Amino acid sequence: MPARHQRWVLGAVVGLGLAALGGCASTEASATDRAPLPSSPTAVAQAAPPAEREAPPAFDLTAHSTTDPRSIWVVVNKRLPITPADYRPDPMAIVEGYQVSPAAAPALERMLAAARADGTPMRITSAFRSHGYQEGVHEATVARLGRPAAERISARPGHSEHQTGLAVDLGSLSEPGCNFDACFAATREGRWLAQHAVEHGFVIRYTEATTDVTGYQPEPWHLRYVGRPLAAELARTGATLEETFGLPGGDYPR
Ligand SMILES: [Zn+2]
């Protein structure tokens, strides 16, 4: 709820409370019966122009495609594979030696520069991964951990956000032992990202609260570019991409 709307509701509630305290005999008194003193909060609320009381315009959820892998709003998960399966951004941008989508590259550069300026430099540990490369990553993870554990942290080829070029994994320089580990969240770099990524149009895609929806364990190092308007909207609502767009998530279909 926007602050001004909150203030109006608070004013109304306080106003009703004052009316009761003032010995107002009837609880059925209509708004016009309740003529409050001009200095009461209710008077302030009544004086507010009508526009102040209207809800803000709804966020436009149709501004970008959620299925086109070139779209900054594309949703890729265990239910929604990338189409076409062999997609790769063309042209490709390079940031600090890593391949990323040109749509995300300027924002990524700005975010890394801002982190550096705040005394929290960090590095990219993974960015675009092709279908073939992800196949190798996934097979190696399954061989190392077994399929059930591997599936909670590693996407099957065609289901990885990294293939869009819009996702990056970031690493700590102060505590590199926490890279790709849950303890990354508590590092200086992890805490900086949790606080500032949204300002640059990125979201931490996999969190503790959303494992059922995303299908993945928390990954405080995995940042997904969605652009500033949607990043701000997700920060405001606390919802995932899946919940925001009403799209399926969770585990692979059986
Ligand atoms: Zn990642």
PDB file of N, CA and C in Angstrom, residues 70 112 134 139 162 208 220 249 254:
ATOM      1  N   ARG A  70      14.303 -14.014 -25.699  1.00  0.00           N
ATOM      2  CA  ARG A  70      14.976 -12.719 -25.838  1.00  0.00           C
ATOM      3  C   ARG A  70      14.380 -11.672 -24.905  1.00  0.00           C
ATOM      4  N   LEU A 112      27.981  -4.011 -10.863  1.00  0.00           N
ATOM      5  CA  LEU A 112      29.321  -4.375 -10.395  1.00  0.00           C
ATOM      6  C   LEU A 112      30.132  -3.124 -10.051  1.00  0.00           C
ATOM      7  N   GLN A 134      25.374 -26.885 -20.316  1.00  0.00           N
ATOM      8  CA  GLN A 134      24.510 -27.210 -19.169  1.00  0.00           C
ATOM      9  C   GLN A 134      24.316 -28.722 -19.051  1.00  0.00           C
ATOM     10  N   GLU A 139      24.988 -33.399 -15.800  1.00  0.00           N
ATOM     11  CA  GLU A 139      25.416 -34.793 -15.691  1.00  0.00           C
ATOM     12  C   GLU A 139      26.485 -34.956 -14.612  1.00  0.00           C
ATOM     13  N   HIS A 162      20.380 -19.677 -17.051  1.00  0.00           N
ATOM     14  CA  HIS A 162      21.679 -19.239 -17.568  1.00  0.00           C
ATOM     15  C   HIS A 162      21.711 -19.270 -19.097  1.00  0.00           C
ATOM     16  N   GLU A 208      14.836 -18.880   0.252  1.00  0.00           N
ATOM     17  CA  GLU A 208      14.351 -19.875   1.220  1.00  0.00           C
ATOM     18  C   GLU A 208      12.825 -20.010   1.146  1.00  0.00           C
ATOM     19  N   PRO A 220      21.591 -17.543  -3.040  1.00  0.00           N
ATOM     20  CA  PRO A 220      21.744 -16.088  -2.877  1.00  0.00           C
ATOM     21  C   PRO A 220      22.750 -15.462  -3.844  1.00  0.00           C
ATOM     22  N   GLY A 249       5.210 -23.656 -11.783  1.00  0.00           N
ATOM     23  CA  GLY A 249       6.559 -23.784 -11.259  1.00  0.00           C
ATOM     24  C   GLY A 249       6.689 -25.114 -10.553  1.00  0.00           C
ATOM     25  N   ARG A 254       5.927 -35.164 -14.220  1.00  0.00           N
ATOM     26  CA  ARG A 254       6.240 -36.608 -14.203  1.00  0.00           C
ATOM     27  C   ARG A 254       5.553 -37.323 -15.352  1.00  0.00           C
TER      28      ARG A 254
END
